[in-house]
């Protein structure tokens, strides 16, 4: 069903893809995502995104300006200023070819690691708000509490309680100087120009200043939970180190730096999974249970804090 937001978002994409005098003959608008936190459509080589309701306009503009000023790492927006559509801030982007989820052997782990390392080594070109990773983790816990009772919820909330305050968005992080993506996963990479240009990072909603280790946390968490094969984790970590990424030591044990962020991402992902299962009245699937089991283990083992960091 086409909602008023989707219809007007499609119009924004069409107008950006074609001059007013140029008739459109390139096909329909494709809905790429339609969730409460983001609605995204594509027409020809243009993508229009409606951001989360309540998005701060000044913070979004700062993130857009940053994307435009870090070429070769972040996909630049087509226009520097969002527009308001049905009460939602909307931005326009060039289309890029995403990672193929049906070709896991071709996952661009090295490209993702290299882009992150370059991002983390970049001096922020202008003042930015904090990276929103811990805030998103806290929202996942809030959603879990609102979803109603579920047998797995206790393990997730106990694991959450073991995290330091900064990882729960209750205190400033130990490092707030690195330029961070804030929500790194393979869905945040595209090839631009499509279809075979270089890989670039997309989605600036969580971009900001914070601890660089957070951007490595999701693959680290998947590896620790047994969901990412060791060779893929090794490819990612090795490429990040080779590119001079500052989030972990150049060699030796990386886990003192990654342990807390990886735990936080495990809890966040498990909380979202349990909330969905509770809402649907269904048992957890195998992957979801794996995440909850990891939370249960975390609840009995204290987190490793980075060296020289007071809790």
Short mmCIF file of C-alpha atoms in Angstrom, two decimals:
data_model
loop_
_atom_site.label_atom_id
_atom_site.label_comp_id
_atom_site.label_asym_id
_atom_site.label_seq_id
_atom_site.Cartn_x
_atom_site.Cartn_y
_atom_site.Cartn_z
CA UNK A 1 0.00 0.00 0.00
CA UNK A 2 1.33 3.45 -0.93
CA UNK A 3 1.18 5.86 2.01
CA UNK A 4 1.24 9.66 1.64
CA UNK A 5 4.85 9.65 2.86
CA UNK A 6 5.89 7.07 0.27
CA UNK A 7 4.09 8.92 -2.50
CA UNK A 8 5.70 12.26 -1.69
CA UNK A 9 9.09 10.66 -1.09
CA UNK A 10 8.80 9.10 -4.55
CA UNK A 11 8.06 12.54 -5.99
CA UNK A 12 11.20 13.94 -4.31
CA UNK A 13 13.29 11.17 -5.85
CA UNK A 14 11.77 11.64 -9.32
CA UNK A 15 12.23 15.40 -9.25
CA UNK A 16 15.86 15.03 -8.21
CA UNK A 17 16.53 12.36 -10.85
CA UNK A 18 15.12 14.42 -13.76
CA UNK A 19 14.99 18.09 -14.68
CA UNK A 20 11.42 19.35 -14.75
CA UNK A 21 11.50 19.43 -18.54
CA UNK A 22 12.82 15.91 -18.87
CA UNK A 23 10.05 13.29 -19.07
CA UNK A 24 10.67 10.18 -17.02
CA UNK A 25 10.99 6.94 -18.97
CA UNK A 26 13.18 4.95 -16.61
CA UNK A 27 10.68 2.94 -14.62
CA UNK A 28 8.91 2.95 -11.29
CA UNK A 29 10.04 4.09 -7.88
CA UNK A 30 11.36 1.20 -5.77
CA UNK A 31 10.86 1.12 -2.00
CA UNK A 32 14.16 0.07 -0.42
CA UNK A 33 13.02 0.32 3.20
CA UNK A 34 9.83 1.30 5.01
CA UNK A 35 10.35 1.15 8.76
CA UNK A 36 9.41 3.36 11.67
CA UNK A 37 12.97 4.71 11.83
CA UNK A 38 13.59 5.17 8.09
CA UNK A 39 11.75 5.12 4.79
CA UNK A 40 13.93 4.93 1.67
CA UNK A 41 12.97 4.92 -2.01
CA UNK A 42 14.91 4.86 -5.25
CA UNK A 43 14.16 6.26 -8.66
CA UNK A 44 16.77 5.81 -11.39
CA UNK A 45 20.10 6.94 -9.89
CA UNK A 46 18.56 8.89 -6.99
CA UNK A 47 17.66 7.73 -3.48
CA UNK A 48 15.39 9.69 -1.12
CA UNK A 49 15.43 8.93 2.60
CA UNK A 50 12.97 10.03 5.27
CA UNK A 51 14.82 10.03 8.58
CA UNK A 52 13.58 9.01 12.01
CA UNK A 53 10.78 11.22 13.36
CA UNK A 54 12.23 13.79 15.71
CA UNK A 55 15.65 13.89 14.05
CA UNK A 56 17.47 17.08 15.06
CA UNK A 57 17.80 19.29 11.93
CA UNK A 58 21.06 20.95 13.00
CA UNK A 59 22.70 17.65 13.88
CA UNK A 60 21.60 16.09 10.60
CA UNK A 61 22.98 19.05 8.63
CA UNK A 62 26.32 18.70 10.43
CA UNK A 63 26.41 15.02 9.52
CA UNK A 64 25.53 15.78 5.88
CA UNK A 65 28.25 18.44 5.70
CA UNK A 66 30.75 15.95 7.10
CA UNK A 67 29.80 13.32 4.52
CA UNK A 68 30.37 15.89 1.77
CA UNK A 69 33.82 16.71 3.19
CA UNK A 70 35.21 13.20 3.58
CA UNK A 71 35.42 12.05 -0.07
CA UNK A 72 36.37 8.50 -0.81
CA UNK A 73 35.07 7.30 2.55
CA UNK A 74 31.48 8.51 2.96
CA UNK A 75 28.93 8.72 0.16
CA UNK A 76 28.24 12.45 -0.29
CA UNK A 77 24.61 13.65 -0.36
CA UNK A 78 23.18 15.21 -3.51
CA UNK A 79 22.08 18.30 -1.57
CA UNK A 80 23.47 19.68 1.71
CA UNK A 81 20.13 20.60 3.27
CA UNK A 82 17.27 18.25 4.18
CA UNK A 83 13.68 19.11 3.30
CA UNK A 84 10.57 18.47 5.39
CA UNK A 85 8.05 15.95 4.05
CA UNK A 86 5.08 14.94 6.20
CA UNK A 87 6.95 16.09 9.29
CA UNK A 88 10.04 14.00 8.42
CA UNK A 89 13.45 15.31 7.37
CA UNK A 90 14.28 13.98 3.91
CA UNK A 91 17.69 13.76 2.26
CA UNK A 92 18.71 12.91 -1.32
CA UNK A 93 21.59 10.62 -2.29
CA UNK A 94 23.13 9.04 -5.36
CA UNK A 95 22.32 5.36 -5.75
CA UNK A 96 25.08 2.86 -5.06
CA UNK A 97 25.17 -0.91 -5.52
CA UNK A 98 24.76 -2.60 -2.11
CA UNK A 99 26.49 -5.69 -0.79
CA UNK A 100 24.87 -8.85 -2.14
CA UNK A 101 23.44 -10.73 0.88
CA UNK A 102 23.26 -13.92 -1.20
CA UNK A 103 27.03 -13.94 -1.85
CA UNK A 104 28.59 -14.18 1.64
CA UNK A 105 31.93 -15.35 0.23
CA UNK A 106 32.23 -12.02 -1.58
CA UNK A 107 31.52 -9.90 1.53
CA UNK A 108 33.83 -6.85 1.34
CA UNK A 109 35.34 -7.16 4.82
CA UNK A 110 38.67 -5.69 3.74
CA UNK A 111 36.97 -2.70 2.11
CA UNK A 112 34.84 -2.08 5.20
CA UNK A 113 37.90 -2.24 7.45
CA UNK A 114 39.92 0.09 5.25
CA UNK A 115 37.12 2.65 5.08
CA UNK A 116 36.70 2.57 8.86
CA UNK A 117 40.42 3.03 9.42
CA UNK A 118 40.43 6.05 7.11
CA UNK A 119 37.36 7.48 8.81
CA UNK A 120 38.86 7.02 12.27
CA UNK A 121 42.10 8.72 11.18
CA UNK A 122 40.24 11.70 9.71
CA UNK A 123 40.23 14.93 11.66
CA UNK A 124 36.55 15.94 11.97
CA UNK A 125 36.08 18.77 9.43
CA UNK A 126 33.54 20.58 11.62
CA UNK A 127 31.91 20.27 15.06
CA UNK A 128 29.79 17.14 15.35
CA UNK A 129 27.40 15.67 17.91
CA UNK A 130 28.32 12.45 19.71
CA UNK A 131 28.26 9.18 17.83
CA UNK A 132 24.87 7.57 18.56
CA UNK A 133 25.89 3.94 19.07
CA UNK A 134 25.32 3.77 22.84
CA UNK A 135 22.08 5.71 22.44
CA UNK A 136 20.79 3.10 19.99
CA UNK A 137 21.74 0.31 22.38
CA UNK A 138 19.80 2.03 25.18
CA UNK A 139 16.77 2.40 22.89
CA UNK A 140 16.87 -1.33 22.19
CA UNK A 141 16.67 -2.02 25.93
CA UNK A 142 13.75 0.40 26.26
CA UNK A 143 12.00 -1.42 23.43
CA UNK A 144 12.64 -4.75 25.17
CA UNK A 145 11.05 -3.49 28.39
CA UNK A 146 8.02 -2.24 26.47
CA UNK A 147 7.51 -5.49 24.58
CA UNK A 148 6.11 -7.44 27.49
CA UNK A 149 7.39 -10.52 29.33
CA UNK A 150 9.61 -13.05 27.59
CA UNK A 151 11.70 -15.83 29.16
CA UNK A 152 14.89 -14.53 27.52
CA UNK A 153 14.54 -10.92 28.66
CA UNK A 154 16.21 -11.48 32.06
CA UNK A 155 19.49 -12.68 30.54
CA UNK A 156 19.60 -9.64 28.26
CA UNK A 157 18.89 -7.11 31.00
CA UNK A 158 21.44 -8.73 33.34
CA UNK A 159 24.09 -8.48 30.63
CA UNK A 160 23.14 -4.83 30.09
CA UNK A 161 23.68 -4.11 33.78
CA UNK A 162 27.30 -5.35 33.57
CA UNK A 163 28.26 -2.68 31.04
CA UNK A 164 29.95 0.57 32.10
CA UNK A 165 27.75 3.64 32.16
CA UNK A 166 29.14 5.14 28.95
CA UNK A 167 28.16 2.05 26.93
CA UNK A 168 24.61 2.43 28.26
CA UNK A 169 24.48 6.11 27.16
CA UNK A 170 24.44 7.18 30.82
CA UNK A 171 27.84 8.93 30.86
CA UNK A 172 30.34 10.39 28.39
CA UNK A 173 32.52 7.80 26.59
CA UNK A 174 36.20 7.36 27.46
CA UNK A 175 37.17 8.76 24.07
CA UNK A 176 35.02 11.33 22.29
CA UNK A 177 37.51 12.49 19.67
CA UNK A 178 37.38 9.91 16.85
CA UNK A 179 35.15 10.39 13.83
CA UNK A 180 32.90 7.32 13.97
CA UNK A 181 30.22 5.86 11.73
CA UNK A 182 28.21 4.64 14.71
CA UNK A 183 26.34 1.73 13.08
CA UNK A 184 28.76 -0.27 10.96
CA UNK A 185 27.55 -3.42 9.24
CA UNK A 186 27.84 -4.66 5.66
CA UNK A 187 24.49 -3.10 4.77
CA UNK A 188 26.19 0.27 5.20
CA UNK A 189 28.45 -0.17 2.16
CA UNK A 190 27.66 0.57 -1.47
CA UNK A 191 29.65 0.76 -4.69
CA UNK A 192 29.49 4.21 -6.22
CA UNK A 193 29.26 4.98 -9.07
CA UNK A 194 27.03 1.94 -9.56
CA UNK A 195 27.46 -0.82 -10.38
CA UNK A 196 31.20 -1.34 -9.82
CA UNK A 197 32.70 1.82 -8.36
CA UNK A 198 34.71 1.83 -5.14
CA UNK A 199 33.05 0.91 -1.87
CA UNK A 200 31.81 3.82 0.28
CA UNK A 201 30.08 4.06 3.66
CA UNK A 202 26.45 5.20 3.74
CA UNK A 203 23.90 6.23 6.42
CA UNK A 204 25.09 9.22 8.43
CA UNK A 205 22.31 9.12 11.04
CA UNK A 206 24.66 7.90 13.78
CA UNK A 207 27.83 9.61 12.56
CA UNK A 208 29.67 11.59 15.22
CA UNK A 209 32.48 11.73 17.74
CA UNK A 210 33.19 8.83 20.05
CA UNK A 211 35.31 5.73 20.67
CA UNK A 212 36.50 4.25 17.37
CA UNK A 213 36.23 0.73 18.81
CA UNK A 214 32.43 0.97 18.62
CA UNK A 215 32.60 0.73 14.83
CA UNK A 216 34.34 -2.66 15.10
CA UNK A 217 31.90 -3.92 17.70
CA UNK A 218 29.29 -5.59 15.51
CA UNK A 219 31.65 -7.92 13.61
CA UNK A 220 33.54 -8.51 16.89
CA UNK A 221 30.27 -9.46 18.59
CA UNK A 222 29.25 -11.75 15.74
CA UNK A 223 32.64 -13.46 15.92
CA UNK A 224 32.46 -13.84 19.71
CA UNK A 225 28.95 -15.32 19.40
CA UNK A 226 30.02 -17.77 16.71
CA UNK A 227 27.96 -16.05 14.00
CA UNK A 228 30.95 -14.75 11.98
CA UNK A 229 33.52 -17.34 10.84
CA UNK A 230 37.02 -16.85 12.28
CA UNK A 231 38.59 -16.34 8.85
CA UNK A 232 36.20 -13.47 8.04
CA UNK A 233 36.86 -11.82 11.39
CA UNK A 234 40.60 -12.23 10.78
CA UNK A 235 40.31 -10.65 7.33
CA UNK A 236 38.46 -7.67 8.79
CA UNK A 237 40.76 -7.13 11.77
CA UNK A 238 43.95 -7.64 9.73
CA UNK A 239 42.82 -5.16 7.08
CA UNK A 240 41.87 -2.58 9.73
CA UNK A 241 45.28 -2.86 11.37
CA UNK A 242 47.09 -2.76 8.03
CA UNK A 243 45.30 0.49 7.20
CA UNK A 244 46.47 2.09 10.44
CA UNK A 245 43.15 1.94 12.26
CA UNK A 246 43.54 3.44 15.75
CA UNK A 247 40.78 1.54 17.57
CA UNK A 248 42.97 -1.46 18.44
CA UNK A 249 46.71 -2.01 18.95
CA UNK A 250 48.72 -2.64 15.79
CA UNK A 251 49.36 -6.20 17.00
CA UNK A 252 48.67 -8.39 19.97
CA UNK A 253 45.40 -8.76 21.89
CA UNK A 254 42.60 -6.57 20.54
CA UNK A 255 39.93 -7.58 23.07
CA UNK A 256 40.71 -5.15 25.90
CA UNK A 257 39.73 -2.41 23.41
CA UNK A 258 36.78 -4.26 21.86
CA UNK A 259 35.24 -6.16 24.75
CA UNK A 260 32.85 -3.50 26.07
CA UNK A 261 31.59 -2.31 22.65
CA UNK A 262 31.19 -5.92 21.47
CA UNK A 263 29.19 -6.76 24.59
CA UNK A 264 27.02 -3.70 24.08
CA UNK A 265 26.26 -4.66 20.47
CA UNK A 266 25.49 -8.23 21.55
CA UNK A 267 23.00 -6.92 24.11
CA UNK A 268 21.50 -4.45 21.64
CA UNK A 269 20.98 -7.12 18.97
CA UNK A 270 19.62 -9.62 21.48
CA UNK A 271 17.24 -7.03 22.95
CA UNK A 272 15.82 -6.24 19.54
CA UNK A 273 15.46 -9.94 18.74
CA UNK A 274 13.67 -10.76 21.99
CA UNK A 275 11.37 -7.72 21.62
CA UNK A 276 10.37 -8.91 18.15
CA UNK A 277 9.78 -12.45 19.38
CA UNK A 278 7.70 -11.21 22.32
CA UNK A 279 5.59 -9.00 20.05
CA UNK A 280 4.99 -11.91 17.69
CA UNK A 281 4.36 -14.43 20.46
CA UNK A 282 6.91 -16.83 19.04
CA UNK A 283 10.00 -18.67 20.33
CA UNK A 284 13.48 -17.46 19.47
CA UNK A 285 15.12 -18.81 16.34
CA UNK A 286 18.60 -20.35 16.40
CA UNK A 287 20.52 -17.12 15.81
CA UNK A 288 18.44 -15.19 18.34
CA UNK A 289 18.99 -17.90 20.95
CA UNK A 290 22.73 -17.74 20.27
CA UNK A 291 22.69 -14.03 21.10
CA UNK A 292 20.69 -14.58 24.29
CA UNK A 293 23.06 -17.37 25.35
CA UNK A 294 25.95 -14.95 24.88
CA UNK A 295 24.15 -12.44 27.10
CA UNK A 296 23.69 -15.12 29.76
CA UNK A 297 27.44 -15.76 29.76
CA UNK A 298 28.15 -12.04 29.90
CA UNK A 299 26.04 -11.68 33.00
CA UNK A 300 28.54 -13.81 34.95
CA UNK A 301 31.83 -12.44 33.54
CA UNK A 302 32.89 -8.82 34.21
CA UNK A 303 33.61 -6.69 31.17
CA UNK A 304 37.21 -5.83 30.29
CA UNK A 305 37.79 -2.09 30.47
CA UNK A 306 40.43 -0.45 28.29
CA UNK A 307 43.73 0.20 30.01
CA UNK A 308 44.00 3.48 31.91
CA UNK A 309 40.22 3.90 31.97
CA UNK A 310 38.44 4.41 35.25
CA UNK A 311 34.97 2.86 35.40
#
